Short mmCIF file of C-alpha atoms and ligand atoms in Angstrom, two decimals:
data_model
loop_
_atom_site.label_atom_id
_atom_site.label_comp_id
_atom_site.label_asym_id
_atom_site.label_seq_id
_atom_site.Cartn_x
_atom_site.Cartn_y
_atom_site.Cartn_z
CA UNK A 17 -13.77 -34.55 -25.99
CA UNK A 18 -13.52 -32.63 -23.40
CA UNK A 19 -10.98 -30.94 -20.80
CA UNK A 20 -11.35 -30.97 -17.10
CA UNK A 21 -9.57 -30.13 -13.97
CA UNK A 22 -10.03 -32.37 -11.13
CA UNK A 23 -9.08 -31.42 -7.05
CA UNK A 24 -9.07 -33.42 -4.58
CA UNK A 25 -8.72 -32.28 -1.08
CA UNK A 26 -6.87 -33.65 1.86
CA UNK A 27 -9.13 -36.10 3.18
CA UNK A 28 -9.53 -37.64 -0.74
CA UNK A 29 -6.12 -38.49 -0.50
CA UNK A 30 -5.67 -39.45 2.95
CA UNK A 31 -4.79 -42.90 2.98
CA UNK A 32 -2.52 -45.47 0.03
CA UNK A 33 -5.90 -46.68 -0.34
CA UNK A 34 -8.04 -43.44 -0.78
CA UNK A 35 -5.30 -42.28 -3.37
CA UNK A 36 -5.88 -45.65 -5.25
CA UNK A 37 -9.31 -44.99 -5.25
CA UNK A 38 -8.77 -41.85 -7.04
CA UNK A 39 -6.87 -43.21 -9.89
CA UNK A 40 -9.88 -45.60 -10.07
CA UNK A 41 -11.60 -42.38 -11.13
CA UNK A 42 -8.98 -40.69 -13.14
CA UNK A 43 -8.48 -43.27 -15.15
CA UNK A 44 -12.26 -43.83 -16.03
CA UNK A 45 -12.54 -39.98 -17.35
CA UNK A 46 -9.15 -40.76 -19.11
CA UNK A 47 -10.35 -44.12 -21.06
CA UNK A 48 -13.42 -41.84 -21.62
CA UNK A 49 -11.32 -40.05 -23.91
CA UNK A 50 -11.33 -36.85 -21.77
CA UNK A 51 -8.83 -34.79 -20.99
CA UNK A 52 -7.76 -34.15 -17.42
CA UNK A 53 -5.74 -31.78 -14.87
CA UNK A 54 -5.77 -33.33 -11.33
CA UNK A 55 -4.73 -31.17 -8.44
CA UNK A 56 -4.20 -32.42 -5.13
CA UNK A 57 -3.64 -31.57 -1.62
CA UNK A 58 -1.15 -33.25 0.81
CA UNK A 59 -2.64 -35.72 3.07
CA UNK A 60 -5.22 -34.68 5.75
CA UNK A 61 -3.53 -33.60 8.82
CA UNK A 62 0.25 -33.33 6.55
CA UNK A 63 0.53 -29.45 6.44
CA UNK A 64 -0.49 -29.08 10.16
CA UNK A 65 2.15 -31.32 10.91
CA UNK A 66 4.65 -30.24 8.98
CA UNK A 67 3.88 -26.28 10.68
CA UNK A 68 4.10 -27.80 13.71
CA UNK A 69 7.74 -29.16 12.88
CA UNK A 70 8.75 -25.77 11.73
CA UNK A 71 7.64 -24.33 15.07
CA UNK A 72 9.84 -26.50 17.10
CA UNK A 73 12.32 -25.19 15.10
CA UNK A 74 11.61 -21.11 15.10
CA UNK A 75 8.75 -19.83 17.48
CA UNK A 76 7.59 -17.73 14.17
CA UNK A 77 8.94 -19.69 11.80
CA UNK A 78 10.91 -17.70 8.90
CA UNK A 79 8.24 -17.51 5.97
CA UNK A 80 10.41 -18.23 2.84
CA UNK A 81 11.68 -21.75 4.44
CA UNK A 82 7.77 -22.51 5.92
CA UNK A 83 7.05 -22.64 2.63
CA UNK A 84 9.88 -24.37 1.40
CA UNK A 85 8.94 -26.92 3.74
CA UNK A 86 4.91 -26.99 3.93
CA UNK A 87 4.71 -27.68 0.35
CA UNK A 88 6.38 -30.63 0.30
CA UNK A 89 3.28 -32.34 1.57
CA UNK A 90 1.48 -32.03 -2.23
CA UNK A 91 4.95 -33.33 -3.70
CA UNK A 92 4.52 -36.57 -1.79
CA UNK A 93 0.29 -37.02 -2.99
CA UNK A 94 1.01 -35.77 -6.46
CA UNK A 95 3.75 -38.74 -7.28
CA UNK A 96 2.34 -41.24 -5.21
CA UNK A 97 -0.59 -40.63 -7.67
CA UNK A 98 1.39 -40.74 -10.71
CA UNK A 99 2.79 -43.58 -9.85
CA UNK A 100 -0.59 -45.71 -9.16
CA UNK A 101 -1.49 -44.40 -12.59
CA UNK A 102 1.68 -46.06 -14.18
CA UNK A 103 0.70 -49.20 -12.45
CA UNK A 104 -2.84 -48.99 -13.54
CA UNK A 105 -1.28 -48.04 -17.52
CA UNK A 106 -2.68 -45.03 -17.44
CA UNK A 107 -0.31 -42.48 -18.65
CA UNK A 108 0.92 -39.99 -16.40
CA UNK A 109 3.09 -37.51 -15.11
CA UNK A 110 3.58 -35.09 -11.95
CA UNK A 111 4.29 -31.54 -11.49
CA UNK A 112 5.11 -29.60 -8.49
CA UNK A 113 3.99 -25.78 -8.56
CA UNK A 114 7.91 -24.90 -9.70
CA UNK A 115 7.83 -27.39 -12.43
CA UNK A 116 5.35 -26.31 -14.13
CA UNK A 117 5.61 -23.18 -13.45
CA UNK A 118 2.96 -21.16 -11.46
CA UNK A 119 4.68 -17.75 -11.24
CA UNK A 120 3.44 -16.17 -7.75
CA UNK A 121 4.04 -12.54 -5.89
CA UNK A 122 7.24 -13.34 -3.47
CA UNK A 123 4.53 -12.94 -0.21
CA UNK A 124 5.14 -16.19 1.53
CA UNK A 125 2.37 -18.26 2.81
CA UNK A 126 -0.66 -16.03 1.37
CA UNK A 127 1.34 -15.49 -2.57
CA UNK A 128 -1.05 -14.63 -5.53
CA UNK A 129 -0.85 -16.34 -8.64
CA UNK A 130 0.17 -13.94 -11.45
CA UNK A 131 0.94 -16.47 -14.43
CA UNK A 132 0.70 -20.00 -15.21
CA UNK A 133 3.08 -21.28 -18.15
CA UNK A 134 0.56 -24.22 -19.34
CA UNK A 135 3.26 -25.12 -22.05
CA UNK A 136 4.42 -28.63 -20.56
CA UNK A 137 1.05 -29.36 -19.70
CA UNK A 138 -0.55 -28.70 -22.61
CA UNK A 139 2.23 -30.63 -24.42
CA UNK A 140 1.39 -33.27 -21.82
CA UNK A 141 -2.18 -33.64 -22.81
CA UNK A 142 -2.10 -33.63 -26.20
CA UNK A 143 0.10 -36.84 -26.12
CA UNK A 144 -2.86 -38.46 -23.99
CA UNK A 145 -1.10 -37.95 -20.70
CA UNK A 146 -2.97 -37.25 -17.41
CA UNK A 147 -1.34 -34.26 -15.50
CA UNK A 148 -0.89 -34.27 -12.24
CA UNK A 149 -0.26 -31.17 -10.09
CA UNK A 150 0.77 -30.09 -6.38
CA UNK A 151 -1.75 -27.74 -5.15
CA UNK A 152 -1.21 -24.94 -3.16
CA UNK A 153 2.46 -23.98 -4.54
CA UNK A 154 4.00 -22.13 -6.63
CA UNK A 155 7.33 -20.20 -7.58
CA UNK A 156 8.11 -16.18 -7.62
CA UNK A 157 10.36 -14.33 -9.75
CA UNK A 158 13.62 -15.45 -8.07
CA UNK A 159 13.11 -19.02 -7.80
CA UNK A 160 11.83 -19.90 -4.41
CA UNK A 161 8.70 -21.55 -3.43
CA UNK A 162 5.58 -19.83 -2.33
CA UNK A 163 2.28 -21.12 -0.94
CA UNK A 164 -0.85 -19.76 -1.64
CA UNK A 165 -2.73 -19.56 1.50
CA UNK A 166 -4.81 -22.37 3.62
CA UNK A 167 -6.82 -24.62 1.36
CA UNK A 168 -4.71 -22.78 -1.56
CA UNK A 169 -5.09 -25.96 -3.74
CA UNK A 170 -8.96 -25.33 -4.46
CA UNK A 171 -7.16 -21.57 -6.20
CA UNK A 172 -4.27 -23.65 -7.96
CA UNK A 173 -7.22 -25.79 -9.34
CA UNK A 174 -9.03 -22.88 -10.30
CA UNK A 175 -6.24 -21.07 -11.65
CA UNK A 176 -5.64 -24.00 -13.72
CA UNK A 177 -9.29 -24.50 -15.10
CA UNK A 178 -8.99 -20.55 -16.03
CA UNK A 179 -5.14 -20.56 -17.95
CA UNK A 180 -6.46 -23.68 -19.83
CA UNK A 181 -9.83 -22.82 -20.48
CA UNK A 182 -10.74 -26.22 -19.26
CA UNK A 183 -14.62 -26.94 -19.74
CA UNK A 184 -14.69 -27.61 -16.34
CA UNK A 185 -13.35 -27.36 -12.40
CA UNK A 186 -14.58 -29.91 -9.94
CA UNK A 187 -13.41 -29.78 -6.69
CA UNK A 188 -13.80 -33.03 -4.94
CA UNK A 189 -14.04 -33.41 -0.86
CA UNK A 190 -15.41 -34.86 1.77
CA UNK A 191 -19.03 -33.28 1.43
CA UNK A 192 -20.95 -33.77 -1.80
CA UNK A 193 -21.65 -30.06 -2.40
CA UNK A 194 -21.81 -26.76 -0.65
CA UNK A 195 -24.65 -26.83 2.27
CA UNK A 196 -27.32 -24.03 3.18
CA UNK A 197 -24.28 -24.19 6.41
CA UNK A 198 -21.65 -26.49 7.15
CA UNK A 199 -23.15 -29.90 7.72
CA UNK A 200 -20.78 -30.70 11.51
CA UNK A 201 -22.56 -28.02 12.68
CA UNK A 202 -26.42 -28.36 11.73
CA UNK A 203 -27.35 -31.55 10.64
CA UNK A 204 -30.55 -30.67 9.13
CA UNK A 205 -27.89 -28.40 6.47
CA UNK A 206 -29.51 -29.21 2.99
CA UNK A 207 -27.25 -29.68 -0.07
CA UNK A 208 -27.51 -26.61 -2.70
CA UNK A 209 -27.81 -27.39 -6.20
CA UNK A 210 -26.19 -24.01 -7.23
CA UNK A 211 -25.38 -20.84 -5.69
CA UNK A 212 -24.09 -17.43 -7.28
CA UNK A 213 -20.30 -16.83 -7.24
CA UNK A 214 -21.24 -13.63 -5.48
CA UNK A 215 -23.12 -15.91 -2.62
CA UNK A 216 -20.21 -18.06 -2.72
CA UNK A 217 -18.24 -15.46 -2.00
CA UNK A 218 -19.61 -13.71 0.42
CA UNK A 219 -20.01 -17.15 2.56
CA UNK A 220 -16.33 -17.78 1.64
CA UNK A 221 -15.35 -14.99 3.26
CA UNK A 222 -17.65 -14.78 6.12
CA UNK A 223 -15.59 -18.20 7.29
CA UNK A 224 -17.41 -21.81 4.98
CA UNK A 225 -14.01 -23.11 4.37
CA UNK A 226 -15.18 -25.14 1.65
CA UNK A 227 -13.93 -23.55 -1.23
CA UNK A 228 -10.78 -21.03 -0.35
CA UNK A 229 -11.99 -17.43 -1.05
CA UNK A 230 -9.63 -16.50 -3.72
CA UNK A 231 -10.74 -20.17 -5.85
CA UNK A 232 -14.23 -18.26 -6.01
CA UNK A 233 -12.40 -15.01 -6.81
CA UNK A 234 -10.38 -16.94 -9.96
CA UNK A 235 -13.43 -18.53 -10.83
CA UNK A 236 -15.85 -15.08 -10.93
CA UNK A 237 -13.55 -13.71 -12.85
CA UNK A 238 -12.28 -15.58 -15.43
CA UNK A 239 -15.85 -17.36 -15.95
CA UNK A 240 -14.83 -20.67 -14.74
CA UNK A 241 -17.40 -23.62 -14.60
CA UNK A 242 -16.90 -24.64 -10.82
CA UNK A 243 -18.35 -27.31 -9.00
CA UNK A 244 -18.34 -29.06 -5.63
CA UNK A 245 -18.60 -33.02 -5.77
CA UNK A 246 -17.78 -35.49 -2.54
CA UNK A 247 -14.84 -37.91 -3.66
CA UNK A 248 -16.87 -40.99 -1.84
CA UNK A 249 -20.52 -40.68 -3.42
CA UNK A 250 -21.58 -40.32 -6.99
CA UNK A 251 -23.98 -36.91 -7.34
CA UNK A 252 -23.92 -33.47 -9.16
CA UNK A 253 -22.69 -31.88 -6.74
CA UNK A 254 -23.14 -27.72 -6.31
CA UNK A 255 -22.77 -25.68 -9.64
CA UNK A 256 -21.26 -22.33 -8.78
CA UNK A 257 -23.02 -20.13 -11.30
CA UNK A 258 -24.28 -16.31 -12.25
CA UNK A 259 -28.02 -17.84 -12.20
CA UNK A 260 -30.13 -16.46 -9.85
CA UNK A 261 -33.16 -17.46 -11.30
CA UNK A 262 -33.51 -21.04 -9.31
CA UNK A 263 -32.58 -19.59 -5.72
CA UNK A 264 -35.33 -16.33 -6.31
CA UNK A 265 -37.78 -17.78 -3.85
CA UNK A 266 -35.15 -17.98 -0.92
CA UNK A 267 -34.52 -15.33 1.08
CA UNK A 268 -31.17 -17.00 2.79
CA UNK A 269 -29.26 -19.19 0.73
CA UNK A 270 -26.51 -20.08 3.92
CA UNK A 271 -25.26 -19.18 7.14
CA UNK A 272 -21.24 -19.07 7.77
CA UNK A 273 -19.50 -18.50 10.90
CA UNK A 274 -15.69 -18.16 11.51
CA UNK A 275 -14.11 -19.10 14.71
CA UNK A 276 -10.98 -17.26 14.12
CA UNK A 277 -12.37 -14.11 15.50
CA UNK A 278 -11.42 -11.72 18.47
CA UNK A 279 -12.34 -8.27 19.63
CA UNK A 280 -10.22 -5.23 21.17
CA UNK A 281 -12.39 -2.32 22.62
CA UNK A 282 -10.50 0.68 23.52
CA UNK A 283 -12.93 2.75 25.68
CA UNK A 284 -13.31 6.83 26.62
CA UNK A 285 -11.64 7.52 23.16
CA UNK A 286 -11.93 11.62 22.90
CA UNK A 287 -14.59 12.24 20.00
CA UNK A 288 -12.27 14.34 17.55
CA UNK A 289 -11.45 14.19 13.75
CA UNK A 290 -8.54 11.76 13.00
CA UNK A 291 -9.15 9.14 16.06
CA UNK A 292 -10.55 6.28 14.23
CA UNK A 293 -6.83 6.71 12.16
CA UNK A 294 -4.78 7.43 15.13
CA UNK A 295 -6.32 3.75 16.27
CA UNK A 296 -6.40 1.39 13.46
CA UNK A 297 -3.39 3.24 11.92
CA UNK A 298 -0.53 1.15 14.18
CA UNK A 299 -2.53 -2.42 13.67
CA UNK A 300 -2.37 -1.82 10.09
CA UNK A 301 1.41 -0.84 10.22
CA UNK A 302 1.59 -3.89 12.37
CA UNK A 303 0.22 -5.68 8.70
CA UNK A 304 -2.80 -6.55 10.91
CA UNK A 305 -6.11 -7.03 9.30
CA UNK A 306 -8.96 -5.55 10.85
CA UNK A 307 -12.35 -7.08 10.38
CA UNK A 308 -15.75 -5.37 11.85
CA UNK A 309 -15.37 -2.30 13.20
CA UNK A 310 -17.80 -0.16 15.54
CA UNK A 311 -17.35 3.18 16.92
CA UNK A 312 -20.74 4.29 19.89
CA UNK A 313 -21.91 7.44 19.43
CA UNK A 314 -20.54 10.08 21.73
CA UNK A 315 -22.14 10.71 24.80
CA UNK A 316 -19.74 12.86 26.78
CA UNK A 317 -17.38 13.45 24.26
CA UNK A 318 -15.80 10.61 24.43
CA UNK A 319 -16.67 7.39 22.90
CA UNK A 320 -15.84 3.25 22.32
CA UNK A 321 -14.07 2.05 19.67
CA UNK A 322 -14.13 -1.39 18.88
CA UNK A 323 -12.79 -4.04 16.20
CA UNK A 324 -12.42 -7.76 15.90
CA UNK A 325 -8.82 -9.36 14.20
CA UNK A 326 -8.17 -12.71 13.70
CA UNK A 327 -7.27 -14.39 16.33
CA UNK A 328 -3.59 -15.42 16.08
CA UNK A 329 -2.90 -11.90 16.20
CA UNK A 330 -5.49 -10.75 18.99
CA UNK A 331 -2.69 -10.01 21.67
CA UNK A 332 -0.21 -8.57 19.28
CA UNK A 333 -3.31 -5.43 18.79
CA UNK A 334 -3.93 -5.45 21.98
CA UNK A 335 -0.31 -4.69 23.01
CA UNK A 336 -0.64 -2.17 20.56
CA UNK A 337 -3.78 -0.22 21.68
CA UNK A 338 -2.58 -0.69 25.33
CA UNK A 339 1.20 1.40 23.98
CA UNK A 340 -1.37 4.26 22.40
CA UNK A 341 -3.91 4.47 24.98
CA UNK A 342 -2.54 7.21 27.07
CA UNK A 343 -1.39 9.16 24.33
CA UNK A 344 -4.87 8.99 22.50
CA UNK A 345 -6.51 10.25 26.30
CA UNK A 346 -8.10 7.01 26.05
CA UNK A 347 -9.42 5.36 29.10
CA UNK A 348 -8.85 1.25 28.85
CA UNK A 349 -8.22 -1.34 26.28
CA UNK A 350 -10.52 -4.84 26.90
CA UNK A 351 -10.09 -8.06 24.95
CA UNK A 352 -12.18 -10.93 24.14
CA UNK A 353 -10.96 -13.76 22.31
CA UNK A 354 -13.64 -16.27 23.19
CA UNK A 355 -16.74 -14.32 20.40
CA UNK A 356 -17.22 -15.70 17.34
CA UNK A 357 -18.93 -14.28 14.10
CA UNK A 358 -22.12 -15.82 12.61
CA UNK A 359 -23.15 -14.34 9.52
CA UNK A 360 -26.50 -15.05 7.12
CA UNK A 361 -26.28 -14.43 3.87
CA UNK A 362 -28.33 -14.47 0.19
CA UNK A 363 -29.34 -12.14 -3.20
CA UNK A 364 -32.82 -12.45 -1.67
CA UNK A 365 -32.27 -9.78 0.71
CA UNK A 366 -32.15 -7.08 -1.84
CA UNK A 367 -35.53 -7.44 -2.19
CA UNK A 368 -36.80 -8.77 0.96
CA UNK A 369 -37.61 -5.91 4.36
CA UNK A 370 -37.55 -7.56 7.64
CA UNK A 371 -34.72 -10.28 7.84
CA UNK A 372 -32.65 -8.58 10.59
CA UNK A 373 -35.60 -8.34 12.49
CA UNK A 374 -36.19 -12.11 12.04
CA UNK A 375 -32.31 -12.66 12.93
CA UNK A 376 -32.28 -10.12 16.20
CA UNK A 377 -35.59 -11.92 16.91
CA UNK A 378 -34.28 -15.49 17.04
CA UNK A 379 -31.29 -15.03 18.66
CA UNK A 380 -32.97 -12.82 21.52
CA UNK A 381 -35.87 -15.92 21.67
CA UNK A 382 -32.91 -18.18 22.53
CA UNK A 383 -31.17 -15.78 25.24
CA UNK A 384 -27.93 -14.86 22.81
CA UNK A 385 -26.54 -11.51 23.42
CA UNK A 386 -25.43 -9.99 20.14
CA UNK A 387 -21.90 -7.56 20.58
CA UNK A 388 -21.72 -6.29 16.97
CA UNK A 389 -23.57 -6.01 14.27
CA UNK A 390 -22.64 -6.01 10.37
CA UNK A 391 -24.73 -5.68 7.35
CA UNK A 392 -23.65 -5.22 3.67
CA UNK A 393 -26.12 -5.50 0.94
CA UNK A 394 -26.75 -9.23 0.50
CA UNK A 395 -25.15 -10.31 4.41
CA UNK A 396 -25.78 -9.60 8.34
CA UNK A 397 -23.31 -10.87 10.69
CA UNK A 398 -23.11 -10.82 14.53
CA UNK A 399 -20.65 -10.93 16.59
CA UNK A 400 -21.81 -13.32 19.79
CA UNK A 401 -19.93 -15.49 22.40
CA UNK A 402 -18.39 -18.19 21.40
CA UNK A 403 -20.30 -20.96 23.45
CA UNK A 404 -23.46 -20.13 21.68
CA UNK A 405 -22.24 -20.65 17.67
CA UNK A 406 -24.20 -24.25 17.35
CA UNK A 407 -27.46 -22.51 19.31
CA UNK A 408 -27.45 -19.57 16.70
CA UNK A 409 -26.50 -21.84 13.89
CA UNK A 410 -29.16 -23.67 14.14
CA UNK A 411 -32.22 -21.28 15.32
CA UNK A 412 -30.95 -19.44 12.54
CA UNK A 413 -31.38 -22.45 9.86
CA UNK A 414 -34.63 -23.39 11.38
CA UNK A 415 -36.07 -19.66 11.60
CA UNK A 416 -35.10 -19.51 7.94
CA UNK A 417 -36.84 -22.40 6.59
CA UNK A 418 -33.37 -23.96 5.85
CA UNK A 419 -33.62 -27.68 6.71
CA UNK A 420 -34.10 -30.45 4.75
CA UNK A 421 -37.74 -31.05 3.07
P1 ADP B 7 -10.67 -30.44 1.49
O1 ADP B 7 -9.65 -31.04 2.38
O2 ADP B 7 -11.29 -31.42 0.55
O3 ADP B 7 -10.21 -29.20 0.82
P2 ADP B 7 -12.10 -28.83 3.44
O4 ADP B 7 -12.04 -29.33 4.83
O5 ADP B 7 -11.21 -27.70 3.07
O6 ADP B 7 -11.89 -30.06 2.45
O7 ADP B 7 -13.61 -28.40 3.06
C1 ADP B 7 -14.67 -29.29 3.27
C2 ADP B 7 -15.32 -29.00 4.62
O8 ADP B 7 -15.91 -27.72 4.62
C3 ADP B 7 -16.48 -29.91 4.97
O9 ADP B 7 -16.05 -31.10 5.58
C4 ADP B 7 -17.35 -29.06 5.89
O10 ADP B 7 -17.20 -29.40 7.25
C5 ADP B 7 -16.82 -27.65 5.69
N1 ADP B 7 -17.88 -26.67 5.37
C6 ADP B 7 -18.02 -25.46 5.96
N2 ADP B 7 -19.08 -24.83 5.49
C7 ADP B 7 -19.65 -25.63 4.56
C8 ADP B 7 -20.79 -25.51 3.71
N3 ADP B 7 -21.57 -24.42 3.70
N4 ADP B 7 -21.08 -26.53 2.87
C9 ADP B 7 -20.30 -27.63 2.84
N5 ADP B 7 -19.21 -27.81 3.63
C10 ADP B 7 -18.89 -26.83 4.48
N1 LIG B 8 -2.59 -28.63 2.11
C1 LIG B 8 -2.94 -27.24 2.18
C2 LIG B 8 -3.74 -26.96 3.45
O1 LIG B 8 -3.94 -27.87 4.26
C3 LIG B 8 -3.67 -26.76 0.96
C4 LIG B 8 -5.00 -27.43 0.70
O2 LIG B 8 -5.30 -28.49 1.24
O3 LIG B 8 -5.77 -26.86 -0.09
O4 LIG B 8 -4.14 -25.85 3.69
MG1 MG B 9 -10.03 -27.19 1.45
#
């Protein structure tokens, strides 16, 4: 017998009908004799509307009653699932995040998980009951409700599998595994049988928004067995694993790109000690998270300085650098919103000379100006306009060897 925890995302649970079809599948692994967590996500298209609400209520909607009101969209998924289960006489019973509890930090809409209490559940389980819980939520110290960040149920599901030592996590969506990019964007993307948690990670957080990045965190860490399945087609899925063995032979295992991106230069910056602080020291007292950051060399003794946020809070910096810029000596601030960031990524580099050469080559073949440039020890990522993100997407998986056999 075994123990599993079971997400689905938004889209699995879109529809009366799609939820029906997941008790179908719940209550297969349950007759199985297996024990099982599911975690769920609101409906597709439920938490945007519900921020949307809140706007029309508060231009910047206070963050304690956002998340008050954004998680109710799990509440709704999470009983109507229970409830199909009754009817199907399968035992069951919902939890939201407060219920059960998932103690959090108090920082609304991004909280951390600090403690699950798996008492009720576990008491749940052992009397043959399937558990079902609200993603995304949880409670902090004083009682009020927290959410855990955009596509935050794929870390409650996580955090679950972890706490209760389940055998395994399977996250269930709308693809049936993690691609070599994401599959609306290249066609040709080919499914990946595993990838390394630090892969995973890295792609994660360079913007694939199929697993959230703090899910892959949970799971490095506490040695969870993770896997991504599609809720519609049968399949193994992608095993998140420390292998490296299978992948040794590719040099890129994906290519991510976020959209979210923008860039502030400040130009004819004075080249002294203490400038790069004098700059970024206001955005981060502004709780503003800086991304890439590039500083020219000097040429006259003054220099460029520029840095890419996310986007939501690109004219918020730039109101910033434009209050400092005559103390600093500075000569302008400029702003782009419209770049976005396209970023290949795999272990093979370690070992490999000669792939940013291959990247800078195929971009400049297809006419793409590149405006920064990142590199860590298993990434590169490029900052380029945002019209061409398909073009370099895909040059990128071709000039790779990434497509389908
Ligand atoms: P859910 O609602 O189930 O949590 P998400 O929309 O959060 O689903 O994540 C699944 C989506 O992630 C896919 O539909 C796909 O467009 C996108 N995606 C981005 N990058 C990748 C990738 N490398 N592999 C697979 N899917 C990806
Ligand atoms: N419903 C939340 C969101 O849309 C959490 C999730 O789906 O994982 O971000
Ligand atoms: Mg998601």
């Amino acid at each position: 017998m075994a123990l599993y925890v079971y997400k689905f995302g938004g889209t699995s649970v879109g529809s009366v009908e799609r939820i029906k079809a997941v008790a179908e599948r719940v209550k297969k692994v349950h007759d199985a004799g297996d024990s099982l967590v599911v975690v769920l996500s609101a409906m597709s298209g439920e938490t945007n509307r519900l921020i949307g609400l809140a706007k029309e209520m508060q231009e910047h909607p206070n963050e304690r009653e956002l998340d008050a009101m954004v998680s109710t969209g799990e509440q709704v998924t999470v009983a109507l699932l229970s409830m199909r289960l009754h009817e199907l006489g399968c035992p069951a019973c919902s939890y939201t995040g407060t219920q059960v509890k998932i103690l959090t930090d108090s920082s609304f809409t991004k909280a951390r998980i600090k403690d699950i209490d798996d008492k009720r559940i576990r008491a749940d389980l052992a009397e043959g009951k399937v558990v079902v819980v609200a993603g995304f939520q949880g409670v902090d110290e004083d009682g009020n409700i927290t959410t855990l960040g955009r596509g935050g149920s794929d870390t409650t599901a996580v955090a679950l599998a972890a706490a209760l030592k389940a055998d395994e996590c399977h996250i269930y969506t709308d693809v049936d595994g993690v691609y070599t990019t994401d599959p609306r964007v290249e066609p040709k993307a080919r499914r990946l049988d595993r990838i390394t948690f630090e892969e995973m990670l890295e792609m994660a957080s360079l913007g694939s928004k199929v697993l959230q990045i703090r899910s892959v965190e949970f799971a490095g860490k506490y040695n969870v067995a993770l896997r991504v399945l599609s809720s519609f087609a049968e399949g193994n899925g992608t095993l998140i694993t420390y292998e490296e063995s299978q992948m040794e032979s590719a040099l890129i295992s994906g290519i991510a790109f976020n959209r979210d991106e923008a860039k502030l230069t400040i130009t004819g910056v004075p080249d002294l000690p203490g400038i790069a602080f004098k700059i970024l020291g206001p955005i981060a007292d502004a709780n503003i998270e800086v991304d890439m950051i590039v500083q020219n060399i000097a040429a006259d003794a003054t220099t460029d300085f520029t840095f890419t946020v996310h986007r939501n809070d690109f004219s918020r910096a730039k109101t910033i650098l434009e209050s400092i810029c005559a103390d600093l000596g500075a000569r302008k601030v400029t702003g782009d919103n419209n770049i976005v960031k396209v970023s290949i990524v795999g272990v093979g580099m370690r070992s490999h000379a000669g792939i940013a050469s291959t990247m800078f080559k195929t971009l400049a073949d297809e006419g793409i100006n590149i405006q920064m440039i990142a590199t860590s020890e298993i990434k590169i990522s490029v900052v380029v306009d945002e019209k061409y993100l398909e073009l370099a997407v895909r040059s990128l998986h071709s000039a790779f060897g990434l497509e389908q056999a």
